[in-house]
Amino acid sequence: MKLRINWKQHLKTIIVFLLIVAVGGAIVVVSGIAPIAASSGHWEITKWFLNFSKERAVATHSMLIEVPDLDVQSKIVQGAGHYEIGCLQCHGSPGKVPPRIVSLMTPKPPEIAAVVPEREPQELFYIVKHGIMLTGMPAWPSQERDDEVWSVVAFLLKYPQLSETEYQQLALGDFEKQSAQTIEGVADDALTVPHEVIESCAGCHGVDGQGRDLGVFPKLAGQNEAYLIATLNAYQADRRHSGTMEPVAGRVDEEIIKGVSRYYSQLNSGDATISSAGTEENPEGIARGQEIATNGIPEQNVPSCVDCHPTSRAPYNNAYPTLNGQYADYLELQLNLFKQRKRGGTKSANLMHAVVDHLKDEQMRDVSLYYESLKFNE
Ligand code: HEC
Ligand code: HEC
Ligand code: HEC
């Protein structure tokens, strides 16, 4: 006798089963007995289901992500700086547990040292960029660019090995909140350091506005006051994109913005010979950069830069940024971001789009090296 499968009968059973599950689920939800209380945690089965979905989603979505070189000190430090202001509140840091209120979350933010060894870099990237829905894990504040997220991943990979002192050194450098209430400004006047600079800017930009010599935190010392104000407003309004600076600027009001901008603009910008760019070793690059800055590249339709970014401070009285003495790595990154239309900026930022579109990569490097080699007062 031939065994015949009665598909019709099976289909009926399946539909009835699904209906019962759907009605049962609806009764649980509508009746209000399904727990949403963080205090009681998840049922084991819910926990399993959520974890399973998370693992599958992370694996699938991170599959094709290409990992850049992450073993780079400046990236690690940049990531550490961001961790200090954007992650530590929930995840703690070496030697510091997060505040008790965080332990009342469901799910609890895990200890980073425990999760990192379980994850591939591209998975960490996906999680940090997109966050995890229905948990407290937030998405990266600025979805436009990935370079900053990679810096955080570079830092996370080092995290499990860090001692408390090593962490402090990476996240804040030599900065101590107790130090420097006044600092030398222009013309030997001592400036009082605004409270906000010590509380929220100095860890990355320094009390002296020198940006920790790494090329990732721009110098603010001697920058144009009007440009600083307009830029902080642009970060606040999500017109300039940075996952690190947008939340920082979002926390301060207009009075504070004016105060810190005034302060940093009054500082000398100091020597500009320290960045990772190694300007001294590339006099040819600087010379080529000088040519571009001064005369532009007529055959490529690139205007000269000095029209808007003069190399001397004297006649300089507009809201455009000074580039003199700024880190070459930072300038080059900004030029690339302009080119990809990912930088954003103040209302005048689109002036730069026409400028960068015809610049080649090596020309961006050269002109950045040239501006870095200039001193503030030249
Ligand atoms: C408001 C609290 C909060 C903040 C701020 C926060 N996280 Fe989380 N994070 C969480 C929670 C909650 C989880 C647990 C999610 C889960 O279990 O699915 C988590 C999970 C993670 C995980 C592990 C995911 C896994 O399953 O392996 C990593 C890695 C992580 N966060 C990194 C970061 C980084 C880096 C930052 C800063 C850019 C950050 N988090 C900021 C709450 C936070
Ligand atoms: C966690 C590190 C960090 C902290 C803290 C921080 N910054 Fe920044 N800042 C950065 C980074 C990184 C950039 C570059 C962002 C970009 O590419 O747009 C930046 C850029 C800037 C710029 C743009 C500079 C330019 O030449 O266009 C200004 C202005 C600025 N920060 C001011 C501040 C002020 C004021 C504070 C304190 C209220 C502060 N920052 C706190 C890391 C930080
Ligand atoms: C027509 C005027 C103009 C010209 C010409 C010009 N720029 Fe700019 N540039 C600007 C403005 C305006 C900004 C500020 C954008 C903002 O406010 O967000 C800027 C910003 C920049 C920045 C970012 C600075 C920072 O601190 O973030 C770099 C780097 C830069 N320009 C390089 C150049 C180079 C190199 C050239 C020449 C090849 C050049 N610019 C030519 C107007 C100009």
Short mmCIF file of C-alpha atoms and ligand atoms in Angstrom, two decimals:
data_model
loop_
_atom_site.label_atom_id
_atom_site.label_comp_id
_atom_site.label_asym_id
_atom_site.label_seq_id
_atom_site.Cartn_x
_atom_site.Cartn_y
_atom_site.Cartn_z
CA MET A 1 0.00 0.00 0.00
CA LYS A 2 1.33 3.44 -0.88
CA LEU A 3 1.71 5.85 2.02
CA ARG A 4 -0.07 9.05 1.07
CA ILE A 5 0.53 12.28 2.84
CA ASN A 6 -2.63 14.21 3.27
CA TRP A 7 -1.29 17.73 2.74
CA LYS A 8 -4.66 19.30 3.17
CA GLN A 9 -5.06 17.73 6.59
CA HIS A 10 -1.53 18.86 7.64
CA LEU A 11 -2.12 22.38 6.44
CA LYS A 12 -5.29 22.54 8.46
CA THR A 13 -3.47 21.38 11.62
CA ILE A 14 -0.71 23.97 11.09
CA ILE A 15 -3.18 26.81 10.59
CA VAL A 16 -5.14 25.82 13.69
CA PHE A 17 -1.88 25.63 15.67
CA LEU A 18 -0.74 29.07 14.51
CA LEU A 19 -4.14 30.52 15.31
CA ILE A 20 -3.98 29.14 18.85
CA VAL A 21 -0.45 30.61 19.31
CA ALA A 22 -1.56 33.99 17.93
CA VAL A 23 -4.71 34.10 20.07
CA GLY A 24 -2.77 32.90 23.12
CA GLY A 25 -0.10 35.55 22.53
CA ALA A 26 -2.75 38.21 22.06
CA ILE A 27 -4.44 37.20 25.33
CA VAL A 28 -1.09 37.40 27.21
CA VAL A 29 -0.36 40.84 25.76
CA VAL A 30 -3.87 42.33 25.96
CA SER A 31 -4.48 41.03 29.47
CA GLY A 32 -1.33 42.84 30.60
CA ILE A 33 0.22 39.85 32.36
CA ALA A 34 3.30 39.85 30.10
CA PRO A 35 6.02 41.37 32.29
CA ILE A 36 7.73 44.50 31.08
CA ALA A 37 9.21 45.24 34.50
CA ALA A 38 12.97 45.73 34.42
CA SER A 39 12.98 44.76 38.11
CA SER A 40 12.11 41.12 37.43
CA GLY A 41 14.47 40.59 34.50
CA HIS A 42 13.60 38.49 31.44
CA TRP A 43 12.08 35.01 31.46
CA GLU A 44 14.71 32.47 30.44
CA ILE A 45 12.94 31.83 27.16
CA THR A 46 12.67 35.54 26.35
CA LYS A 47 16.33 35.98 27.19
CA TRP A 48 17.25 33.09 24.91
CA PHE A 49 15.08 34.41 22.09
CA LEU A 50 16.41 37.99 22.31
CA ASN A 51 20.01 36.81 22.50
CA PHE A 52 19.58 34.44 19.61
CA SER A 53 18.03 37.16 17.43
CA LYS A 54 20.81 39.57 18.40
CA GLU A 55 23.56 37.08 17.57
CA ARG A 56 22.00 36.27 14.20
CA ALA A 57 21.44 39.93 13.31
CA VAL A 58 24.96 40.98 14.32
CA ALA A 59 26.53 38.09 12.42
CA THR A 60 24.54 38.72 9.25
CA HIS A 61 24.87 42.49 9.16
CA SER A 62 28.57 42.58 9.95
CA MET A 63 29.51 39.88 7.48
CA LEU A 64 30.62 42.16 4.64
CA ILE A 65 32.14 44.97 6.68
CA GLU A 66 35.78 45.55 5.84
CA VAL A 67 38.07 46.17 8.79
CA PRO A 68 40.68 48.94 8.40
CA ASP A 69 44.06 48.92 10.17
CA LEU A 70 43.17 49.44 13.82
CA ASP A 71 46.49 49.04 15.59
CA VAL A 72 47.20 52.77 15.33
CA GLN A 73 47.93 54.74 18.48
CA SER A 74 46.11 57.92 17.41
CA LYS A 75 42.92 55.94 16.70
CA ILE A 76 43.15 54.10 20.02
CA VAL A 77 43.53 57.38 21.90
CA GLN A 78 40.68 59.00 19.99
CA GLY A 79 38.47 56.03 20.82
CA ALA A 80 39.50 56.19 24.48
CA GLY A 81 38.58 59.87 24.58
CA HIS A 82 35.14 59.07 23.25
CA TYR A 83 34.70 56.12 25.63
CA GLU A 84 35.37 58.45 28.55
CA ILE A 85 32.52 60.78 27.59
CA GLY A 86 30.11 58.41 25.83
CA CYS A 87 30.33 54.84 27.16
CA LEU A 88 31.73 54.81 30.67
CA GLN A 89 28.47 55.99 32.28
CA CYS A 90 26.95 52.60 31.47
CA HIS A 91 29.86 50.23 31.03
CA GLY A 92 32.30 51.50 33.67
CA SER A 93 36.04 51.63 33.04
CA PRO A 94 39.04 49.76 34.46
CA GLY A 95 38.86 50.23 38.21
CA LYS A 96 35.49 52.02 38.08
CA VAL A 97 32.08 50.39 38.28
CA PRO A 98 29.16 52.22 36.65
CA PRO A 99 26.65 53.99 38.92
CA ARG A 100 24.15 51.75 40.74
CA ILE A 101 21.21 52.98 38.67
CA VAL A 102 22.73 51.28 35.65
CA SER A 103 22.68 47.89 37.39
CA LEU A 104 18.86 48.21 37.50
CA MET A 105 18.63 48.09 33.70
CA THR A 106 17.41 44.96 31.89
CA PRO A 107 19.54 43.81 30.19
CA LYS A 108 22.46 45.22 32.18
CA PRO A 109 25.28 46.82 30.19
CA PRO A 110 27.94 44.11 30.13
CA GLU A 111 31.51 44.55 31.29
CA ILE A 112 33.45 45.44 28.16
CA ALA A 113 36.49 43.35 29.11
CA ALA A 114 34.25 40.28 29.07
CA VAL A 115 32.50 40.83 25.74
CA VAL A 116 35.37 42.03 23.55
CA PRO A 117 37.21 38.69 23.33
CA GLU A 118 33.97 37.08 22.12
CA ARG A 119 33.56 39.49 19.23
CA GLU A 120 35.14 40.15 15.85
CA PRO A 121 36.11 43.79 15.14
CA GLN A 122 33.42 44.11 12.46
CA GLU A 123 30.80 42.91 14.97
CA LEU A 124 31.92 45.51 17.48
CA PHE A 125 31.74 48.10 14.73
CA TYR A 126 28.18 47.11 13.87
CA ILE A 127 27.06 47.20 17.52
CA VAL A 128 28.72 50.54 18.30
CA LYS A 129 27.45 52.17 15.13
CA HIS A 130 23.86 50.94 15.28
CA GLY A 131 23.23 50.21 18.96
CA ILE A 132 20.91 47.40 20.08
CA MET A 133 17.20 47.95 19.90
CA LEU A 134 15.10 47.45 23.07
CA THR A 135 18.16 47.54 25.31
CA GLY A 136 19.81 50.67 26.64
CA MET A 137 22.60 50.40 24.06
CA PRO A 138 22.39 53.62 22.00
CA ALA A 139 23.28 54.10 18.33
CA TRP A 140 26.28 56.24 17.33
CA PRO A 141 25.14 59.89 17.38
CA SER A 142 26.27 60.65 13.84
CA GLN A 143 25.50 58.00 11.21
CA GLU A 144 27.23 59.94 8.41
CA ARG A 145 30.78 58.83 9.04
CA ASP A 146 32.47 55.63 10.13
CA ASP A 147 36.03 56.73 10.93
CA GLU A 148 35.17 57.75 14.48
CA VAL A 149 33.34 54.49 15.15
CA TRP A 150 36.41 52.55 14.00
CA SER A 151 38.52 54.51 16.47
CA VAL A 152 36.26 53.32 19.27
CA VAL A 153 36.61 49.74 18.02
CA ALA A 154 40.41 50.18 17.93
CA PHE A 155 40.22 51.20 21.57
CA LEU A 156 37.79 48.41 22.60
CA LEU A 157 40.20 45.80 21.25
CA LYS A 158 42.85 47.07 23.70
CA TYR A 159 40.42 47.44 26.57
CA PRO A 160 40.66 43.96 28.18
CA GLN A 161 44.39 44.42 28.85
CA LEU A 162 44.25 47.93 30.30
CA SER A 163 45.10 48.80 33.91
CA GLU A 164 43.41 51.76 35.55
CA THR A 165 46.45 53.98 35.01
CA GLU A 166 46.84 52.95 31.40
CA TYR A 167 43.19 53.71 30.81
CA GLN A 168 43.53 57.18 32.38
CA GLN A 169 46.58 57.89 30.28
CA LEU A 170 44.79 56.92 27.06
CA ALA A 171 41.52 58.69 27.81
CA LEU A 172 42.81 61.91 29.32
CA GLY A 173 46.59 62.09 28.80
CA ASP A 174 48.32 64.17 31.41
CA PHE A 175 45.26 66.27 32.07
CA GLU A 176 44.18 66.60 35.68
CA LYS A 177 41.10 68.54 36.59
CA GLN A 178 42.80 70.13 39.59
CA SER A 179 45.52 71.79 37.54
CA ALA A 180 45.67 75.08 35.65
CA GLN A 181 43.02 77.55 36.71
CA THR A 182 44.82 80.27 34.78
CA ILE A 183 47.01 80.01 31.73
CA GLU A 184 49.23 82.24 29.67
CA GLY A 185 47.31 83.81 26.80
CA VAL A 186 48.25 86.37 24.19
CA ALA A 187 50.56 89.29 25.02
CA ASP A 188 51.48 87.63 28.34
CA ASP A 189 48.06 88.23 29.86
CA ALA A 190 47.03 85.40 32.09
CA LEU A 191 43.60 84.04 31.16
CA THR A 192 41.21 82.45 33.60
CA VAL A 193 40.30 79.02 32.35
CA PRO A 194 36.52 78.67 32.05
CA HIS A 195 35.05 75.96 34.23
CA GLU A 196 33.54 74.23 31.18
CA VAL A 197 36.94 73.89 29.50
CA ILE A 198 38.22 71.96 32.49
CA GLU A 199 35.05 69.91 32.88
CA SER A 200 34.39 68.97 29.27
CA CYS A 201 36.97 70.04 26.70
CA ALA A 202 40.44 69.73 28.20
CA GLY A 203 40.61 65.91 28.20
CA CYS A 204 40.79 66.00 24.40
CA HIS A 205 41.74 69.54 23.33
CA GLY A 206 43.89 70.38 26.36
CA VAL A 207 43.59 73.37 28.67
CA ASP A 208 46.16 74.92 26.34
CA GLY A 209 44.08 74.11 23.23
CA GLN A 210 46.91 72.08 21.67
CA GLY A 211 44.94 68.91 21.08
CA ARG A 212 47.28 66.36 22.68
CA ASP A 213 49.81 66.21 19.82
CA LEU A 214 48.19 63.31 18.01
CA GLY A 215 46.46 64.91 15.06
CA VAL A 216 43.04 63.53 15.99
CA PHE A 217 41.90 66.27 18.37
CA PRO A 218 42.22 69.57 16.49
CA LYS A 219 44.06 72.52 17.95
CA LEU A 220 41.71 75.21 19.11
CA ALA A 221 44.36 77.62 20.41
CA GLY A 222 44.37 80.78 18.32
CA GLN A 223 41.41 79.65 16.21
CA ASN A 224 39.05 82.38 15.05
CA GLU A 225 36.45 83.13 17.70
CA ALA A 226 33.57 83.56 15.25
CA TYR A 227 34.45 80.27 13.56
CA LEU A 228 34.55 78.43 16.90
CA ILE A 229 31.12 79.75 17.87
CA ALA A 230 29.58 78.98 14.47
CA THR A 231 31.14 75.51 14.49
CA LEU A 232 29.87 74.61 17.95
CA ASN A 233 26.42 75.78 16.87
CA ALA A 234 26.71 73.60 13.76
CA TYR A 235 27.56 70.51 15.86
CA GLN A 236 24.62 71.30 18.12
CA ALA A 237 22.22 71.50 15.19
CA ASP A 238 23.60 68.33 13.52
CA ARG A 239 24.84 70.45 10.60
CA ARG A 240 28.42 69.38 11.24
CA HIS A 241 28.84 65.68 11.76
CA SER A 242 30.83 64.10 14.55
CA GLY A 243 29.65 61.44 16.96
CA THR A 244 32.05 62.79 19.54
CA MET A 245 31.46 66.53 19.21
CA GLU A 246 27.69 66.57 18.63
CA PRO A 247 26.80 65.31 22.12
CA VAL A 248 29.50 67.52 23.70
CA ALA A 249 28.15 70.64 21.99
CA GLY A 250 24.59 69.54 22.66
CA ARG A 251 25.17 69.82 26.39
CA VAL A 252 26.33 73.45 26.50
CA ASP A 253 24.30 76.64 26.15
CA GLU A 254 25.05 79.74 24.10
CA GLU A 255 26.74 81.60 26.96
CA ILE A 256 29.16 78.75 27.54
CA ILE A 257 29.85 78.45 23.82
CA LYS A 258 30.78 82.11 23.71
CA GLY A 259 32.95 81.80 26.82
CA VAL A 260 34.96 78.78 25.68
CA SER A 261 35.32 80.13 22.15
CA ARG A 262 36.65 83.43 23.43
CA TYR A 263 39.05 81.62 25.72
CA TYR A 264 40.52 79.28 23.11
CA SER A 265 40.75 81.99 20.48
CA GLN A 266 42.92 84.07 22.80
CA LEU A 267 45.58 81.41 23.29
CA ASN A 268 48.74 81.20 21.26
CA SER A 269 48.66 78.22 19.02
CA GLY A 270 52.29 77.34 19.74
CA ASP A 271 54.67 75.36 17.58
CA ALA A 272 53.24 73.09 15.00
CA THR A 273 55.99 70.60 14.55
CA ILE A 274 54.80 67.70 16.63
CA SER A 275 52.09 65.80 14.80
CA SER A 276 52.41 62.29 13.49
CA ALA A 277 52.75 63.79 10.02
CA GLY A 278 56.49 64.35 10.50
CA THR A 279 56.63 67.57 8.51
CA GLU A 280 60.36 67.98 8.89
CA GLU A 281 60.94 64.86 6.88
CA ASN A 282 58.92 66.01 3.92
CA PRO A 283 60.20 69.38 2.69
CA GLU A 284 59.19 68.54 -0.90
CA GLY A 285 55.61 67.88 0.15
CA ILE A 286 55.51 71.17 2.03
CA ALA A 287 56.88 73.03 -0.99
CA ARG A 288 54.28 71.48 -3.29
CA GLY A 289 51.61 72.33 -0.71
CA GLN A 290 52.79 75.93 -0.55
CA GLU A 291 52.41 76.21 -4.32
CA ILE A 292 48.81 74.94 -4.13
CA ALA A 293 47.92 77.19 -1.19
CA THR A 294 49.38 80.27 -2.83
CA ASN A 295 48.47 79.83 -6.50
CA GLY A 296 45.90 77.06 -6.59
CA ILE A 297 45.99 74.55 -9.46
CA PRO A 298 44.53 76.42 -12.44
CA GLU A 299 44.55 73.38 -14.78
CA GLN A 300 42.44 71.44 -12.23
CA ASN A 301 40.19 74.38 -11.42
CA VAL A 302 41.41 74.52 -7.82
CA PRO A 303 41.46 78.06 -6.39
CA SER A 304 44.27 79.24 -4.15
CA CYS A 305 43.58 78.62 -0.51
CA VAL A 306 45.17 81.77 0.85
CA ASP A 307 42.27 83.88 -0.42
CA CYS A 308 40.17 82.40 2.34
CA HIS A 309 42.81 80.87 4.62
CA PRO A 310 45.60 83.48 4.75
CA THR A 311 48.99 82.42 6.01
CA SER A 312 49.38 85.54 8.07
CA ARG A 313 47.01 86.64 10.77
CA ALA A 314 47.15 90.41 10.24
CA PRO A 315 44.39 91.16 7.72
CA TYR A 316 42.40 88.24 8.86
CA ASN A 317 38.99 89.14 10.02
CA ASN A 318 36.34 86.74 8.83
CA ALA A 319 34.53 83.70 10.14
CA TYR A 320 36.65 81.21 8.19
CA PRO A 321 38.97 78.90 10.09
CA THR A 322 42.67 79.53 10.31
CA LEU A 323 44.63 76.48 9.22
CA ASN A 324 48.01 77.76 10.34
CA GLY A 325 49.76 75.26 12.56
CA GLN A 326 46.80 72.86 12.57
CA TYR A 327 47.65 69.14 12.50
CA ALA A 328 48.11 67.86 8.96
CA ASP A 329 46.29 64.61 9.77
CA TYR A 330 43.25 66.54 10.96
CA LEU A 331 43.26 68.88 7.93
CA GLU A 332 43.61 65.99 5.51
CA LEU A 333 40.72 64.14 7.17
CA GLN A 334 38.49 67.21 6.91
CA LEU A 335 39.34 67.61 3.22
CA ASN A 336 38.39 63.98 2.63
CA LEU A 337 35.16 64.41 4.54
CA PHE A 338 34.32 67.50 2.48
CA LYS A 339 34.95 65.51 -0.68
CA GLN A 340 32.62 62.73 0.44
CA ARG A 341 30.08 65.35 1.60
CA LYS A 342 30.24 63.87 5.08
CA ARG A 343 31.70 66.77 7.02
CA GLY A 344 28.91 69.28 7.04
CA GLY A 345 29.85 72.51 8.80
CA THR A 346 28.67 76.07 9.21
CA LYS A 347 26.57 77.88 6.63
CA SER A 348 29.73 78.67 4.64
CA ALA A 349 30.88 75.05 4.45
CA ASN A 350 29.68 74.56 0.89
CA LEU A 351 32.39 76.99 -0.25
CA MET A 352 34.78 74.13 0.37
CA HIS A 353 32.97 71.60 -1.79
CA ALA A 354 33.95 73.22 -5.05
CA VAL A 355 37.51 73.47 -3.74
CA VAL A 356 38.04 69.81 -2.83
CA ASP A 357 36.23 68.14 -5.69
CA HIS A 358 39.21 68.59 -8.01
CA LEU A 359 41.96 67.97 -5.48
CA LYS A 360 43.81 64.65 -5.66
CA ASP A 361 44.65 62.66 -2.52
CA GLU A 362 48.37 63.47 -2.59
CA GLN A 363 47.59 67.16 -3.13
CA MET A 364 45.38 67.17 -0.06
CA ARG A 365 48.24 65.67 1.90
CA ASP A 366 50.77 68.21 0.62
CA VAL A 367 48.64 71.26 1.28
CA SER A 368 47.84 69.95 4.75
CA LEU A 369 51.54 69.49 5.48
CA TYR A 370 52.19 73.03 4.33
CA TYR A 371 49.60 74.59 6.63
CA GLU A 372 50.79 72.47 9.54
CA SER A 373 54.31 73.77 9.04
CA LEU A 374 53.19 77.38 9.55
CA LYS A 375 53.15 78.97 12.92
CA PHE A 376 50.22 80.88 14.28
CA ASN A 377 51.93 84.25 14.33
CA GLU A 378 53.58 84.02 10.93
C1 HEC B 1 22.82 54.14 28.27
C2 HEC B 1 23.69 53.04 28.55
C3 HEC B 1 24.73 52.65 27.49
C4 HEC B 1 25.65 53.44 26.88
C5 HEC B 1 25.85 54.95 27.02
C6 HEC B 1 26.46 52.57 26.07
N1 HEC B 1 26.02 51.27 26.19
FE1 HEC B 1 26.85 49.62 25.32
N2 HEC B 1 25.39 48.47 26.08
C7 HEC B 1 24.38 48.90 26.91
C8 HEC B 1 23.50 47.78 27.22
C9 HEC B 1 22.27 47.84 28.08
C10 HEC B 1 24.03 46.66 26.55
C11 HEC B 1 23.50 45.24 26.59
C12 HEC B 1 22.76 44.90 25.33
C13 HEC B 1 22.38 43.44 25.28
O1 HEC B 1 22.62 42.72 26.23
O2 HEC B 1 21.85 43.05 24.26
C14 HEC B 1 25.23 47.14 25.86
C15 HEC B 1 26.04 46.32 25.09
C16 HEC B 1 27.26 46.71 24.56
C17 HEC B 1 28.21 45.82 23.93
C18 HEC B 1 28.13 44.32 23.87
C19 HEC B 1 27.21 43.77 22.90
C20 HEC B 1 27.38 42.28 22.87
O3 HEC B 1 26.35 41.63 22.99
O4 HEC B 1 28.49 41.77 22.74
C21 HEC B 1 29.27 46.59 23.52
C22 HEC B 1 30.53 46.13 22.80
C23 HEC B 1 28.97 47.94 23.90
N3 HEC B 1 27.73 47.99 24.52
C24 HEC B 1 29.80 49.02 23.66
C25 HEC B 1 29.48 50.35 23.96
C26 HEC B 1 30.29 51.47 23.58
C27 HEC B 1 31.63 51.41 22.86
C28 HEC B 1 29.64 52.59 24.01
C29 HEC B 1 30.02 54.03 23.79
C30 HEC B 1 30.20 54.43 22.41
C31 HEC B 1 28.42 52.15 24.69
N4 HEC B 1 28.37 50.78 24.62
C32 HEC B 1 27.52 52.99 25.29
C33 HEC B 1 24.20 50.17 27.39
C34 HEC B 1 24.95 51.28 27.04
C1 HEC B 2 36.20 63.15 23.67
C2 HEC B 2 37.07 64.11 23.04
C3 HEC B 2 36.56 65.53 22.85
C4 HEC B 2 36.03 66.38 23.81
C5 HEC B 2 35.76 66.07 25.27
C6 HEC B 2 35.79 67.62 23.13
N1 HEC B 2 36.17 67.55 21.82
FE1 HEC B 2 36.02 68.99 20.41
N2 HEC B 2 36.68 67.71 18.98
C7 HEC B 2 37.00 66.39 19.19
C8 HEC B 2 37.23 65.75 17.91
C9 HEC B 2 37.62 64.29 17.69
C10 HEC B 2 37.04 66.75 16.92
C11 HEC B 2 37.09 66.58 15.41
C12 HEC B 2 35.66 66.31 14.98
C13 HEC B 2 35.37 66.39 13.52
O1 HEC B 2 36.04 65.71 12.73
O2 HEC B 2 34.44 67.14 13.15
C14 HEC B 2 36.69 67.96 17.64
C15 HEC B 2 36.41 69.17 17.01
C16 HEC B 2 36.13 70.33 17.68
C17 HEC B 2 35.96 71.63 17.03
C18 HEC B 2 36.12 71.91 15.55
C19 HEC B 2 37.50 72.45 15.29
C20 HEC B 2 37.74 72.90 13.87
O3 HEC B 2 38.87 73.29 13.56
O4 HEC B 2 36.79 72.89 13.07
C21 HEC B 2 35.66 72.53 18.02
C22 HEC B 2 35.40 74.00 17.85
C23 HEC B 2 35.65 71.80 19.28
N3 HEC B 2 35.94 70.47 19.05
C24 HEC B 2 35.41 72.39 20.51
C25 HEC B 2 35.26 71.67 21.70
C26 HEC B 2 34.85 72.26 22.94
C27 HEC B 2 34.56 73.73 23.16
C28 HEC B 2 34.78 71.24 23.86
C29 HEC B 2 34.30 71.31 25.29
C30 HEC B 2 33.01 71.92 25.53
C31 HEC B 2 35.18 70.01 23.17
N4 HEC B 2 35.46 70.31 21.86
C32 HEC B 2 35.26 68.76 23.75
C33 HEC B 2 37.09 65.76 20.41
C34 HEC B 2 36.63 66.27 21.61
C1 HEC B 3 36.12 80.64 -1.01
C2 HEC B 3 36.73 80.48 0.25
C3 HEC B 3 37.58 79.22 0.48
C4 HEC B 3 38.61 78.76 -0.29
C5 HEC B 3 39.13 79.28 -1.60
C6 HEC B 3 39.18 77.65 0.45
N1 HEC B 3 38.48 77.44 1.61
FE1 HEC B 3 38.84 76.01 3.00
N2 HEC B 3 37.26 76.65 4.10
C7 HEC B 3 36.43 77.70 3.76
C8 HEC B 3 35.40 77.82 4.76
C9 HEC B 3 34.30 78.86 4.78
C10 HEC B 3 35.63 76.80 5.71
C11 HEC B 3 34.85 76.53 6.99
C12 HEC B 3 33.71 75.60 6.79
C13 HEC B 3 32.83 75.61 8.00
O1 HEC B 3 32.61 76.71 8.51
O2 HEC B 3 32.37 74.54 8.41
C14 HEC B 3 36.80 76.08 5.26
C15 HEC B 3 37.34 75.00 5.93
C16 HEC B 3 38.48 74.34 5.54
C17 HEC B 3 39.06 73.24 6.25
C18 HEC B 3 38.58 72.64 7.58
C19 HEC B 3 39.25 73.36 8.73
C20 HEC B 3 38.85 72.88 10.09
O3 HEC B 3 39.40 73.41 11.06
O4 HEC B 3 38.02 72.00 10.21
C21 HEC B 3 40.17 72.86 5.56
C22 HEC B 3 41.13 71.75 5.92
C23 HEC B 3 40.26 73.74 4.40
N3 HEC B 3 39.23 74.60 4.42
C24 HEC B 3 41.28 73.66 3.46
C25 HEC B 3 41.33 74.44 2.31
C26 HEC B 3 42.33 74.27 1.27
C27 HEC B 3 43.47 73.29 1.33
C28 HEC B 3 42.03 75.17 0.30
C29 HEC B 3 42.74 75.39 -1.01
C30 HEC B 3 42.95 74.22 -1.85
C31 HEC B 3 40.86 75.91 0.74
N4 HEC B 3 40.47 75.42 1.94
C32 HEC B 3 40.25 76.91 0.01
C33 HEC B 3 36.56 78.53 2.67
C34 HEC B 3 37.48 78.39 1.66
#
